[in-house]
mmCIF file of C-alpha atoms in Angstrom:
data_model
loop_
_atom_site.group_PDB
_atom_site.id
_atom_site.type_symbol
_atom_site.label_atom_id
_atom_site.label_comp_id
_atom_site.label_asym_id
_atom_site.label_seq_id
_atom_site.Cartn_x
_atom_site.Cartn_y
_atom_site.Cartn_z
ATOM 1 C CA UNK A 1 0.000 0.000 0.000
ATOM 2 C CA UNK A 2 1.598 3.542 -0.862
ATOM 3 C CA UNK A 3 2.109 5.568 1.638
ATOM 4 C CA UNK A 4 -0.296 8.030 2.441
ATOM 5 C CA UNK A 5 0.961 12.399 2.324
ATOM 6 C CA UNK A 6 0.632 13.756 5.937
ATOM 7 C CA UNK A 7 -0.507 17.223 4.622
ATOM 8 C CA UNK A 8 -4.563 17.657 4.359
ATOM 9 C CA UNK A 9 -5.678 18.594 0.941
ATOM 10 C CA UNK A 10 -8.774 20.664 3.099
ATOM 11 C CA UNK A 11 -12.153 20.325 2.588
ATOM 12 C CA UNK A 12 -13.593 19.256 -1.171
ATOM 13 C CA UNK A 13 -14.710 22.531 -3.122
ATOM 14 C CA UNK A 14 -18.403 21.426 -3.312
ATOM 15 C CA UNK A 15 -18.291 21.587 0.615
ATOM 16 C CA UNK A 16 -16.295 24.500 0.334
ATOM 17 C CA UNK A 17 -19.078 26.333 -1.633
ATOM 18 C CA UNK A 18 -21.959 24.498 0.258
ATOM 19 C CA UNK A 19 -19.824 26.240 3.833
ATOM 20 C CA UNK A 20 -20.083 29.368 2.076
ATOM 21 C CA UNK A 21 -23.751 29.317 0.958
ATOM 22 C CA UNK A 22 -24.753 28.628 4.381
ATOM 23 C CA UNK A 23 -22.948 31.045 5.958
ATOM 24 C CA UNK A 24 -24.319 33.818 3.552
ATOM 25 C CA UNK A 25 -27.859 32.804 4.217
ATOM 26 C CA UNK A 26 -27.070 32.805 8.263
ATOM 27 C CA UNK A 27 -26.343 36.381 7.701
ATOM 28 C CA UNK A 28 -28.904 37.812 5.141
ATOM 29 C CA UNK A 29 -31.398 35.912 7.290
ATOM 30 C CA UNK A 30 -29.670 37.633 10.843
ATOM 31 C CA UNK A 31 -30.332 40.913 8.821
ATOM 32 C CA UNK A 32 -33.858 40.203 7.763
ATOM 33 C CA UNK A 33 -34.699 39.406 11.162
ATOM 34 C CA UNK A 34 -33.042 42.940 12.320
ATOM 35 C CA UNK A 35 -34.846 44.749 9.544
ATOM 36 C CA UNK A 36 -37.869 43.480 10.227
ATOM 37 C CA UNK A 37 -37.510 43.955 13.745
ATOM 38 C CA UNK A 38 -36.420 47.687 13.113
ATOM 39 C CA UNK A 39 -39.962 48.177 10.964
ATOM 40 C CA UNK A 40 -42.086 46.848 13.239
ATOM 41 C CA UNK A 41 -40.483 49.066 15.872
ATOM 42 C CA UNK A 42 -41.261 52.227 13.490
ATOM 43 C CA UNK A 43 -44.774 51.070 12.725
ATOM 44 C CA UNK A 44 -45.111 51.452 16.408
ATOM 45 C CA UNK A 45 -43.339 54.671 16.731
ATOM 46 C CA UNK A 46 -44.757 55.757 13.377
ATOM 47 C CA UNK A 47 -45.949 59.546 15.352
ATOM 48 C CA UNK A 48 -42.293 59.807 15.535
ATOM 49 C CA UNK A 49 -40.704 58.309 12.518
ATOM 50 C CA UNK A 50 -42.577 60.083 10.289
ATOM 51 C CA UNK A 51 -41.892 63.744 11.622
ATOM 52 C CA UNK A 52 -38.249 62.600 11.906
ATOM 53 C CA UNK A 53 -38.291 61.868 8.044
ATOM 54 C CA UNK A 54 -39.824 64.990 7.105
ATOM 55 C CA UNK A 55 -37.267 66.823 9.094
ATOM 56 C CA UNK A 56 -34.118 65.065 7.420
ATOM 57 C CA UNK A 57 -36.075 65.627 3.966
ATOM 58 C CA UNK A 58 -36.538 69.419 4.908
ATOM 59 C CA UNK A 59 -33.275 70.195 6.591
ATOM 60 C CA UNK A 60 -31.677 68.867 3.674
ATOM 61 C CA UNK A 61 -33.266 71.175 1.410
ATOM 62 C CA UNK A 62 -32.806 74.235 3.314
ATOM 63 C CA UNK A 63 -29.315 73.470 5.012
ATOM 64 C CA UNK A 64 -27.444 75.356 1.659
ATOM 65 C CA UNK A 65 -29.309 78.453 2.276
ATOM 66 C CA UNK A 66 -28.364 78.252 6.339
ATOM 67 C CA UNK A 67 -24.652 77.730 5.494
ATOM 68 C CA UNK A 68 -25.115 80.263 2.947
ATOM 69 C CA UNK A 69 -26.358 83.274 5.686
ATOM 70 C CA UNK A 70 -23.493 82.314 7.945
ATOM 71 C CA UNK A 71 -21.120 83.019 5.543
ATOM 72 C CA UNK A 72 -22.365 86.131 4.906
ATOM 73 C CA UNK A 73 -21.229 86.455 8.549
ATOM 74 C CA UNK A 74 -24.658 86.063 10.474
ATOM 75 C CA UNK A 75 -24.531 83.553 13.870
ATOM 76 C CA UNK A 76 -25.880 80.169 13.312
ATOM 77 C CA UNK A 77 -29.465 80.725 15.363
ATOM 78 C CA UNK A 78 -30.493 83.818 13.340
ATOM 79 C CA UNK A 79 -29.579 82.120 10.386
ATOM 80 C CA UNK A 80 -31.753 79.759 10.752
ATOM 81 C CA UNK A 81 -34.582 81.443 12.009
ATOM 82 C CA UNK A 82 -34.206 83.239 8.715
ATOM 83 C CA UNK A 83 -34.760 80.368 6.814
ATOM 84 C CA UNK A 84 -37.534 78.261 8.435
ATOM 85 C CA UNK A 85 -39.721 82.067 8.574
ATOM 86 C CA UNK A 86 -39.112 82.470 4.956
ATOM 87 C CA UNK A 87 -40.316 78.928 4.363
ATOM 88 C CA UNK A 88 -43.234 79.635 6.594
ATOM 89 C CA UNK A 89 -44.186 82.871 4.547
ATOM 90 C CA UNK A 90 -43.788 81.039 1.018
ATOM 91 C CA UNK A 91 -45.794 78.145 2.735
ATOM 92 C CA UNK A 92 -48.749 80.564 3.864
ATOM 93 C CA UNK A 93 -48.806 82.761 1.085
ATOM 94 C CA UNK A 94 -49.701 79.479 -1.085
ATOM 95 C CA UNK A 95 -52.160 78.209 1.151
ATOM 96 C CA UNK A 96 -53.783 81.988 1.373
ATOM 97 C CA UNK A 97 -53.882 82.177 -2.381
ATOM 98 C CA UNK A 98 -55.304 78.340 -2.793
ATOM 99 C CA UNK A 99 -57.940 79.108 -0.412
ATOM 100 C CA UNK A 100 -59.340 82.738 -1.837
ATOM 101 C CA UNK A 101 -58.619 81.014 -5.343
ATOM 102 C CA UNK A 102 -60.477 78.282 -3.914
ATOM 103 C CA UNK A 103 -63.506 80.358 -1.882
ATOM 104 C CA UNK A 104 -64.167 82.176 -5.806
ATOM 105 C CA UNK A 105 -63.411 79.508 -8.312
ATOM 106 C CA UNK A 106 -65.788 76.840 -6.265
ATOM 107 C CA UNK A 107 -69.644 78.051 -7.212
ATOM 108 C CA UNK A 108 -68.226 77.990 -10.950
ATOM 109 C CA UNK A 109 -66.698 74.377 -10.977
ATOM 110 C CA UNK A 110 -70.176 73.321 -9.540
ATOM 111 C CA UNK A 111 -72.117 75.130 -12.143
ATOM 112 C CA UNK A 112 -69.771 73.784 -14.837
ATOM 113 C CA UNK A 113 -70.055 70.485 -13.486
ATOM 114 C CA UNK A 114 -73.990 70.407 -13.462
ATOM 115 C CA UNK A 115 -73.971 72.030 -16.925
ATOM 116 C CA UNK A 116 -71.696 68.914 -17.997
ATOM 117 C CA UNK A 117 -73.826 66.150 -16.188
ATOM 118 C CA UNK A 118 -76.910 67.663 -17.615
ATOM 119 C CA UNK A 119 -74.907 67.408 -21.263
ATOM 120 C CA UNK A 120 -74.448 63.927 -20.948
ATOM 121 C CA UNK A 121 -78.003 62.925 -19.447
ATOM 122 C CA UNK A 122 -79.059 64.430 -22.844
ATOM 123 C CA UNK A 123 -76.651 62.732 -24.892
ATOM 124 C CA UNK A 124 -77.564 58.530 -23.147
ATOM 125 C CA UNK A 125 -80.727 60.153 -23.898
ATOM 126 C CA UNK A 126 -80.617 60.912 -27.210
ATOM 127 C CA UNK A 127 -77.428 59.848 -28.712
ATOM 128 C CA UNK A 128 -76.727 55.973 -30.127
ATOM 129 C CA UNK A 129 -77.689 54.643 -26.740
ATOM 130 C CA UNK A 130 -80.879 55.502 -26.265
ATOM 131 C CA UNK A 131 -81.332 55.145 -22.643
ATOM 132 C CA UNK A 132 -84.334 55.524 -21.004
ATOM 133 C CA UNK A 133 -84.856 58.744 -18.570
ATOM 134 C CA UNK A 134 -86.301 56.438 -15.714
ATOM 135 C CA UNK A 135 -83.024 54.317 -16.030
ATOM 136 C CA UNK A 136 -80.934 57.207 -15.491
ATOM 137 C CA UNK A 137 -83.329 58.051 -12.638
ATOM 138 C CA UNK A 138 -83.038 54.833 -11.527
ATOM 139 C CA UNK A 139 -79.191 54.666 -11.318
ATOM 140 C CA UNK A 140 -79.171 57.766 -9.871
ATOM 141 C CA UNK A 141 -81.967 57.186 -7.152
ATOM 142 C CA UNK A 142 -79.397 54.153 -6.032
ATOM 143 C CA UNK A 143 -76.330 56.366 -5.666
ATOM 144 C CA UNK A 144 -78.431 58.704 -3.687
ATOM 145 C CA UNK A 145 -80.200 55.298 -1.597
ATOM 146 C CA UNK A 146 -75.879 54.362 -1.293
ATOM 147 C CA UNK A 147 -74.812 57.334 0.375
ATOM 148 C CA UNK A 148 -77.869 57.361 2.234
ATOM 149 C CA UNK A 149 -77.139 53.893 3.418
ATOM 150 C CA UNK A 150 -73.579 54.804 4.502
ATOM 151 C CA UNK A 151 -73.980 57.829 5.970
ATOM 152 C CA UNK A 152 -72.667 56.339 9.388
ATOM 153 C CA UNK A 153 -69.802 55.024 7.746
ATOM 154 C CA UNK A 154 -68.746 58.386 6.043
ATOM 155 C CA UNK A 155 -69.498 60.366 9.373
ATOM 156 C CA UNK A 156 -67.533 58.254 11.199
ATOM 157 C CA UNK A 157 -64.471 58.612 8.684
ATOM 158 C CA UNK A 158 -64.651 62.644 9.431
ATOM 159 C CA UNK A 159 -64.233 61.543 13.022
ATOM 160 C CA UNK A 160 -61.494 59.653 12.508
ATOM 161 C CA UNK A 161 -60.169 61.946 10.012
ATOM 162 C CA UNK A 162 -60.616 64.836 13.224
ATOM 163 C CA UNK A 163 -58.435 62.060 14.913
ATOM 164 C CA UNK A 164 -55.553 62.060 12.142
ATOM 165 C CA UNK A 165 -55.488 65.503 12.127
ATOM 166 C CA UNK A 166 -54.635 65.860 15.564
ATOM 167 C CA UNK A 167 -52.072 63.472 15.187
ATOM 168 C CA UNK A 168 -50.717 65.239 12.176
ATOM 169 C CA UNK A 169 -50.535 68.861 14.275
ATOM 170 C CA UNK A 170 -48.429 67.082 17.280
ATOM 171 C CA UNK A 171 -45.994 65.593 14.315
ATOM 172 C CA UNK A 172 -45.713 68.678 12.915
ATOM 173 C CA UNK A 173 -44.669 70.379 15.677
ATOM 174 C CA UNK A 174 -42.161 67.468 16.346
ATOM 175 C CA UNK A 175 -40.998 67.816 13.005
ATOM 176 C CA UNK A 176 -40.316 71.785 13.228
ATOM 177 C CA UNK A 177 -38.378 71.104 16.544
ATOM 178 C CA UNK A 178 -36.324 68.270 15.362
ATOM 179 C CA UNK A 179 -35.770 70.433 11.421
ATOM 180 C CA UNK A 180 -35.070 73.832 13.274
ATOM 181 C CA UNK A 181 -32.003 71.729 15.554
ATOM 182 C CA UNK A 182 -30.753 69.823 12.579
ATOM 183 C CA UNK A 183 -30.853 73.018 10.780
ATOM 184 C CA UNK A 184 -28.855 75.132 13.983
ATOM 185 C CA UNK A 185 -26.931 72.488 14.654
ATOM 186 C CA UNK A 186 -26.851 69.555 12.233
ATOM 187 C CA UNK A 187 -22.925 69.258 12.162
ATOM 188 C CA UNK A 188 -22.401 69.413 15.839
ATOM 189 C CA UNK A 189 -25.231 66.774 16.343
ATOM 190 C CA UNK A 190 -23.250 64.298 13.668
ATOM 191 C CA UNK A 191 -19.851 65.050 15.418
ATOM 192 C CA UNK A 192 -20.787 63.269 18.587
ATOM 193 C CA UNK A 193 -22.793 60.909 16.939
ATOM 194 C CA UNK A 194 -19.120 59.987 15.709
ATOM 195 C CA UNK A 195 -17.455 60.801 18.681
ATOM 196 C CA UNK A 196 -19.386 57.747 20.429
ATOM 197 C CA UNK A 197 -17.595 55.161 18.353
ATOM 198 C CA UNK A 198 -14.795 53.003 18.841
ATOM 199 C CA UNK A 199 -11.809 54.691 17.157
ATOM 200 C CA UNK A 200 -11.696 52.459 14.297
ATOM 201 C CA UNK A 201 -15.402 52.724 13.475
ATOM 202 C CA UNK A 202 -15.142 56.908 13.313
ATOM 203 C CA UNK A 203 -13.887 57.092 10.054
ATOM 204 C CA UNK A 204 -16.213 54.740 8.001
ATOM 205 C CA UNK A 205 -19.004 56.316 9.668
ATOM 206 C CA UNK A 206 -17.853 60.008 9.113
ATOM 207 C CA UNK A 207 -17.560 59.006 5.289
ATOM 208 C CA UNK A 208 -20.690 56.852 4.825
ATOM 209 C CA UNK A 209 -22.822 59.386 7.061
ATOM 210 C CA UNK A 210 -21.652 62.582 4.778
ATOM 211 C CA UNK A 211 -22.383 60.366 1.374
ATOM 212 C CA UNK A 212 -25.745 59.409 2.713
ATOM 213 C CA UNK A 213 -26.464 63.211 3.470
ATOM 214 C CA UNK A 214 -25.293 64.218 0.038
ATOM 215 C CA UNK A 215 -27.262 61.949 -1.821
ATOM 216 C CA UNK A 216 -29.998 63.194 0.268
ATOM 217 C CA UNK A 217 -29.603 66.578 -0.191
ATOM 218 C CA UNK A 218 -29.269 65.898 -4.044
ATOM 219 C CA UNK A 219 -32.565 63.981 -4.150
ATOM 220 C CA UNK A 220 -34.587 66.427 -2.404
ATOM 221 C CA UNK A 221 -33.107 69.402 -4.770
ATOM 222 C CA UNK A 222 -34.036 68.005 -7.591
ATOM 223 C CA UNK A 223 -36.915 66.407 -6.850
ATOM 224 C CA UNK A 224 -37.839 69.573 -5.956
ATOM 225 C CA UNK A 225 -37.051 71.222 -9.546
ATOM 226 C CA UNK A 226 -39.018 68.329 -11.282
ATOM 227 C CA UNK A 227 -42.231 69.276 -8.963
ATOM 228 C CA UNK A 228 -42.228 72.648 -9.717
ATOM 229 C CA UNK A 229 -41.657 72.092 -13.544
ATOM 230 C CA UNK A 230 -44.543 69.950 -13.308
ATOM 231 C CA UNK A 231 -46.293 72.603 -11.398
ATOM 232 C CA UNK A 232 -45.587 75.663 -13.444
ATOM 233 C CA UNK A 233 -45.922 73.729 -16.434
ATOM 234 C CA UNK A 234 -49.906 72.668 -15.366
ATOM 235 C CA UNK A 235 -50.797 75.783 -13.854
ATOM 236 C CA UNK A 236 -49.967 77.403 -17.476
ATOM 237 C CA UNK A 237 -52.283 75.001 -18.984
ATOM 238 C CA UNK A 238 -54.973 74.621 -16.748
ATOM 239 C CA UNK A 239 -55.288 78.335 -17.072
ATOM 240 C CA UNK A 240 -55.455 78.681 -20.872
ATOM 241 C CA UNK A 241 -57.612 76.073 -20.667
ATOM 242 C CA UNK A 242 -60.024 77.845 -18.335
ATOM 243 C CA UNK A 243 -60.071 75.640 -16.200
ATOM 244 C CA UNK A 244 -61.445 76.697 -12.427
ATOM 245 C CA UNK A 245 -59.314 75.661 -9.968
ATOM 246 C CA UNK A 246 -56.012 75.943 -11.513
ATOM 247 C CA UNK A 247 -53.886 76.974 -8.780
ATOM 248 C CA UNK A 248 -54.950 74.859 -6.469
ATOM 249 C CA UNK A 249 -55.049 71.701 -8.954
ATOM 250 C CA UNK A 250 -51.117 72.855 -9.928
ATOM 251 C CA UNK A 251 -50.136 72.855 -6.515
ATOM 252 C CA UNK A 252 -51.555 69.431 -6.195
ATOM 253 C CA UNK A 253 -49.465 68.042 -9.204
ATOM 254 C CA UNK A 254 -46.478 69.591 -7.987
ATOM 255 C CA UNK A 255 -46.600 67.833 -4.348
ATOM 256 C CA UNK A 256 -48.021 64.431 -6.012
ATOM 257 C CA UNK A 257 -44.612 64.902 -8.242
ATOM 258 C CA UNK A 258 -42.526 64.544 -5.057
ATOM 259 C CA UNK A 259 -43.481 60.805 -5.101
ATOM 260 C CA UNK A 260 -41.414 59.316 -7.909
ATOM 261 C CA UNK A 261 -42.597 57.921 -10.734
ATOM 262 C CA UNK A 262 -46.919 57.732 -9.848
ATOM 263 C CA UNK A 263 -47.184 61.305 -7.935
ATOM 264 C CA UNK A 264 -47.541 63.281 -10.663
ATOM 265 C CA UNK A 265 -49.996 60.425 -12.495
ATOM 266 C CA UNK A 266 -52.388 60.166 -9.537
ATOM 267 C CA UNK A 267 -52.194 64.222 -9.375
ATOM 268 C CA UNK A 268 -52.912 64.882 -13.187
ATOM 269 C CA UNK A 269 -55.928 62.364 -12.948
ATOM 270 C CA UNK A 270 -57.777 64.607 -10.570
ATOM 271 C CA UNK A 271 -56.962 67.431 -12.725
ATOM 272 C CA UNK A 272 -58.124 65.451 -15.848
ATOM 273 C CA UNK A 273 -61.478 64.284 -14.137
ATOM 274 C CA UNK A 274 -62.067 68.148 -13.311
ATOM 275 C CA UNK A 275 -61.378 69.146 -16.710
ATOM 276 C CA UNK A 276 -63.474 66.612 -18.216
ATOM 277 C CA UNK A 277 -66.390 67.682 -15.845
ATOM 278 C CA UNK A 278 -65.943 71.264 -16.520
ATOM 279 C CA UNK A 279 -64.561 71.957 -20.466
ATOM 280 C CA UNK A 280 -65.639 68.287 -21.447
ATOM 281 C CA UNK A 281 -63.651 65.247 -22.809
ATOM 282 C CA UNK A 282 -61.678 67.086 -25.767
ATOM 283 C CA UNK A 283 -60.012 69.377 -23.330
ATOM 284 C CA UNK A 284 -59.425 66.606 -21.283
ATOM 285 C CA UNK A 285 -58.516 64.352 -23.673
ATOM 286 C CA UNK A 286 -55.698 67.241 -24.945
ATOM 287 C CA UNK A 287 -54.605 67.986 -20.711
ATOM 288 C CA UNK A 288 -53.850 63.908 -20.853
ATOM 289 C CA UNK A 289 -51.429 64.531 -23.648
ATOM 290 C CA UNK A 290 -49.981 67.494 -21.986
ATOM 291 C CA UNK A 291 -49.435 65.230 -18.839
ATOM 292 C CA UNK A 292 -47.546 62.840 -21.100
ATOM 293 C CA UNK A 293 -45.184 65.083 -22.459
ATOM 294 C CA UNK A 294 -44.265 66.270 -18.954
ATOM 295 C CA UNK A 295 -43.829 62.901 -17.794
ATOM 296 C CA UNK A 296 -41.736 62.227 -21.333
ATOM 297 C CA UNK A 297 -39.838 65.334 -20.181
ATOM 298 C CA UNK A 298 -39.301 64.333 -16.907
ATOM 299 C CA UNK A 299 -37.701 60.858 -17.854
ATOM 300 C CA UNK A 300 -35.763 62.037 -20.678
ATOM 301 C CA UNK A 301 -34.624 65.459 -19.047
ATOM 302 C CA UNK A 302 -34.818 66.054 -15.652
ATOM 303 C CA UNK A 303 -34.174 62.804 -13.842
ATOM 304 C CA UNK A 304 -31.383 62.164 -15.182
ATOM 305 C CA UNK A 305 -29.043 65.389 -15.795
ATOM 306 C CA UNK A 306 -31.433 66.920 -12.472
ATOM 307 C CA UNK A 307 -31.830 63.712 -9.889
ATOM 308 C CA UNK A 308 -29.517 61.346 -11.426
ATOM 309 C CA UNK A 309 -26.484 62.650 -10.709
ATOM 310 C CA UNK A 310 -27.057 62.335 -7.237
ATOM 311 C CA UNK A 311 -29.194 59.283 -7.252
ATOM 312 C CA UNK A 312 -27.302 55.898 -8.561
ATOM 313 C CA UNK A 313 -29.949 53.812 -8.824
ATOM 314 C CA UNK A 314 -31.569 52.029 -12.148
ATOM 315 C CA UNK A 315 -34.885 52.958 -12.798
ATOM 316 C CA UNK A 316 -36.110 49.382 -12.234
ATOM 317 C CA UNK A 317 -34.780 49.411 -8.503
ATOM 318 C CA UNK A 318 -36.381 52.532 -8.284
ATOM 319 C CA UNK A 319 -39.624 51.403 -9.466
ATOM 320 C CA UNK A 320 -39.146 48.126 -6.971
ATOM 321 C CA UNK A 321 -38.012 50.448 -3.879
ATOM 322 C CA UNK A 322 -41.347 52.427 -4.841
ATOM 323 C CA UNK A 323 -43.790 49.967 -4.803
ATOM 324 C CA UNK A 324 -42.206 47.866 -2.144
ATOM 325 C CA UNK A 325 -42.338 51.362 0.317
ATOM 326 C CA UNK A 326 -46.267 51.513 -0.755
ATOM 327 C CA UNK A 327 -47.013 48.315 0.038
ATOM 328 C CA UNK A 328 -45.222 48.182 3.275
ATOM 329 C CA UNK A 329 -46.052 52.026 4.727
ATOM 330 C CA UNK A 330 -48.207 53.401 2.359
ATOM 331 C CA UNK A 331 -48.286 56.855 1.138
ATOM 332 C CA UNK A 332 -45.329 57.408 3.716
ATOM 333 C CA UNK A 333 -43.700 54.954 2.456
ATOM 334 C CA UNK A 334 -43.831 55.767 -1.091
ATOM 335 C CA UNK A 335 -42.702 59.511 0.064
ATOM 336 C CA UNK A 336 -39.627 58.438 1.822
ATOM 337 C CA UNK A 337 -38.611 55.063 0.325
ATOM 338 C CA UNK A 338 -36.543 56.349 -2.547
ATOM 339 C CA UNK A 339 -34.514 59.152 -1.384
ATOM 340 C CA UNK A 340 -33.379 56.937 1.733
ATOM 341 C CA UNK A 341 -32.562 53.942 -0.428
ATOM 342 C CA UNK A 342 -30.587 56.549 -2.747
ATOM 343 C CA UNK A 343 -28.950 58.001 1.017
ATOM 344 C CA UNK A 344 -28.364 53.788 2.233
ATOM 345 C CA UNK A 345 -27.134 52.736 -1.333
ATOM 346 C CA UNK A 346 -24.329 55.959 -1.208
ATOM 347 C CA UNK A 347 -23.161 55.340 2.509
ATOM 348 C CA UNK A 348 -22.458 51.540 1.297
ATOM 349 C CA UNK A 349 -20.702 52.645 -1.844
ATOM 350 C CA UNK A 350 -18.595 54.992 1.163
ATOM 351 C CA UNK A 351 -17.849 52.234 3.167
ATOM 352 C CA UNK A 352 -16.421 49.675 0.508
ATOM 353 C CA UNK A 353 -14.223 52.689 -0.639
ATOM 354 C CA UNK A 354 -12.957 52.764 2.917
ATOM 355 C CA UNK A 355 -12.374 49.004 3.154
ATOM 356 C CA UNK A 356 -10.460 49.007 -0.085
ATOM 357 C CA UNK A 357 -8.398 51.657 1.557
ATOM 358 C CA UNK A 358 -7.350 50.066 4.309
ATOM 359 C CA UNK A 359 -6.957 46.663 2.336
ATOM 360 C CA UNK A 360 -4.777 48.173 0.053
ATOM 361 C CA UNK A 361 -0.857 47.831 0.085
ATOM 362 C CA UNK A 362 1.121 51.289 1.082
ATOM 363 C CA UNK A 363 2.483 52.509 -2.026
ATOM 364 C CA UNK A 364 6.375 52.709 -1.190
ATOM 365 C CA UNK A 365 8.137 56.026 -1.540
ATOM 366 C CA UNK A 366 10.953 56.270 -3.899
ATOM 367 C CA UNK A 367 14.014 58.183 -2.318
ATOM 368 C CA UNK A 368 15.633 60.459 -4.864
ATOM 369 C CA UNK A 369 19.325 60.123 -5.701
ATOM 370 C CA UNK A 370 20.850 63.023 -5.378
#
């Protein structure tokens, strides 16, 4: 019998790769188990989370024009109290002109709207369908008998909806608070965030913590710019158009546009269904092809000389983080589940450029000859 070679030849590489499959589902499924612990702990805190998010969206939008005072040599708290009151004017100069816009325009969408209905009970009546009168009666007699019927329902939903409100004034407040500090003192507050780490943990998190907040602050900017193109863009319309309610239907577009991808859709459907009440189906039919050009505009143009130089993600993982942020959080979710994947995805990208730092040989130093 030969003799056998005292060195082990290790483990066979289909083991080998079997060890290694293991091990890599061990940890994905020890970070499922910490995500999903994390969301369930902000579904319960969700009075909290939320404001939070809005804060980090806000302050990172408004942070340029805070740095931008002090160097103009003002201190750090007027500075800021500068901004956030500006805000607050823009904010309640919009909301003033939406509402008077609103108090005059309202009497003539309803008298538009009943001219319109009254248009198209004439033509079921007398065009190629030749409906009956007491059928229309009929089907309307049973929308009347439906809200009838669930009038408890819909009275309790304006409770509840007293309810949300309430809880949407405390996280606003908490939201201004936590915005205003991040604003005064965001840098400070991030120092000894950093300061509370191990020495050899400061540096990856300094880096990955300053991506994140740069692609965050890029997002929000020109997410921004694409809402009020889309804005701008409709209000011009909607007022050659005659339609009533333009402003506030604009301003509508432009905040559903801060949701990637189906804001602006969802928005420019309520302005189409008020157009096609009011002006009638070719108006309507000509807003829908205005909408698609904006959205052409948007894909082509803005996203990705505006938002994709700041946001390295595909469109398909955007449309996935999208939908998956719906389904799991809902309209929140759909608000803040791209711009902190795009914030997550940069401090990763920060943190393998560390690693490969510190992996990588020292380059020697040639000594000159003199």
């Amino acid at each position: 019998m030969d003799e056998v070679d005292g060195t082990d030849p290790g483990p066979l590489p289909v083991r080998t790769g079997l060890r290694g499959a293991a091990l890599t589902c061990a940890e994905l499924l020890v970070v499922g188990v910490f995500v999903y612990i994390v969301f369930r702990l902000a579904e319960r805190l969700v009075i909290v989370v939320v404001p939070v998010g809005v804060a980090l969206l806000v302050s990172a939008l408004l942070r340029p024009a805070v740095l931008w005072l002090r160097r103009q040599g003002l201190p750090s708290a007027l500075a800021t109290w500068i901004t956030v009151l500006a805000v607050w004017t823009v904010f309640g100069l919009l909301a003033w002109g939406v509402t008077v816009r609103s108090t005059a325009e309202v009497p003539k969408l309803i008298a538009e709207a009943t001219k319109t209905l009254t248009d198209l009970r004439d033509y079921l009546v007398n065009g190629p369908l030749h409906l009956q009168p007491d059928q229309i009666d009929k089907y309307t007699l049973n929308a009347q008998n439906y809200l009838k019927d669930h009038q408890a329902q819909l009275t309790k939903g304006v409770i509840s909806g007293a309810g949300i409100l309430a809880e949407m004034l405390s996280g606003a407040i908490l939201s201004f608070f936590v915005g205003f500090f991040l604003l005064y003192d965001g840098e400070g507050i991030f120092e000894w965030m950093t300061r509370q780490l191990p020495p050899a943990g400061r540096l990856p998190f300094d880096r990955a913590g300053r991506s994140a907040w740069r692609a965050l602050s890029g997002y929000v900017r020109g997410t921004l710019i694409v809402a009020l193109f889309h804005g701008v863009a409709m209000g011009i319309t909607l007022t050659i158009m005659g339609v009533p309610l333009a402003l506030p239907l604009a301003l509508l577009v432009a905040i559903g546009s801060l949701v990637p991808l189906a804001g602006a859709v969802v928005a420019g459907g309520v302005a189409v269904l008020v157009t096609l009440a009011t002006q009638g189906p070719l108006v309507a039919l000509i807003l829908v092809g205005v909408l698609v050009a904006e959205n052409q505009a948007e894909a082509h143009l803005l996203q990705p000389f505006v938002v994709g130089r700041y946001v390295h993600l595909h469109p398909l993982a955007i449309a996935l983080v999208l939908t998956t942020g719906t389904v799991l959080a809902g309209i929140w979710g759909a608000v803040f589940a791209v711009p902190f994947t795009a914030a997550t995805w940069a401090a990763v990208v920060a943190l393998r450029q560390v690693r490969a730092e510190r992996e990588s040989p020292p380059v020697p130093v040639e000594l000159s000859q003199t």
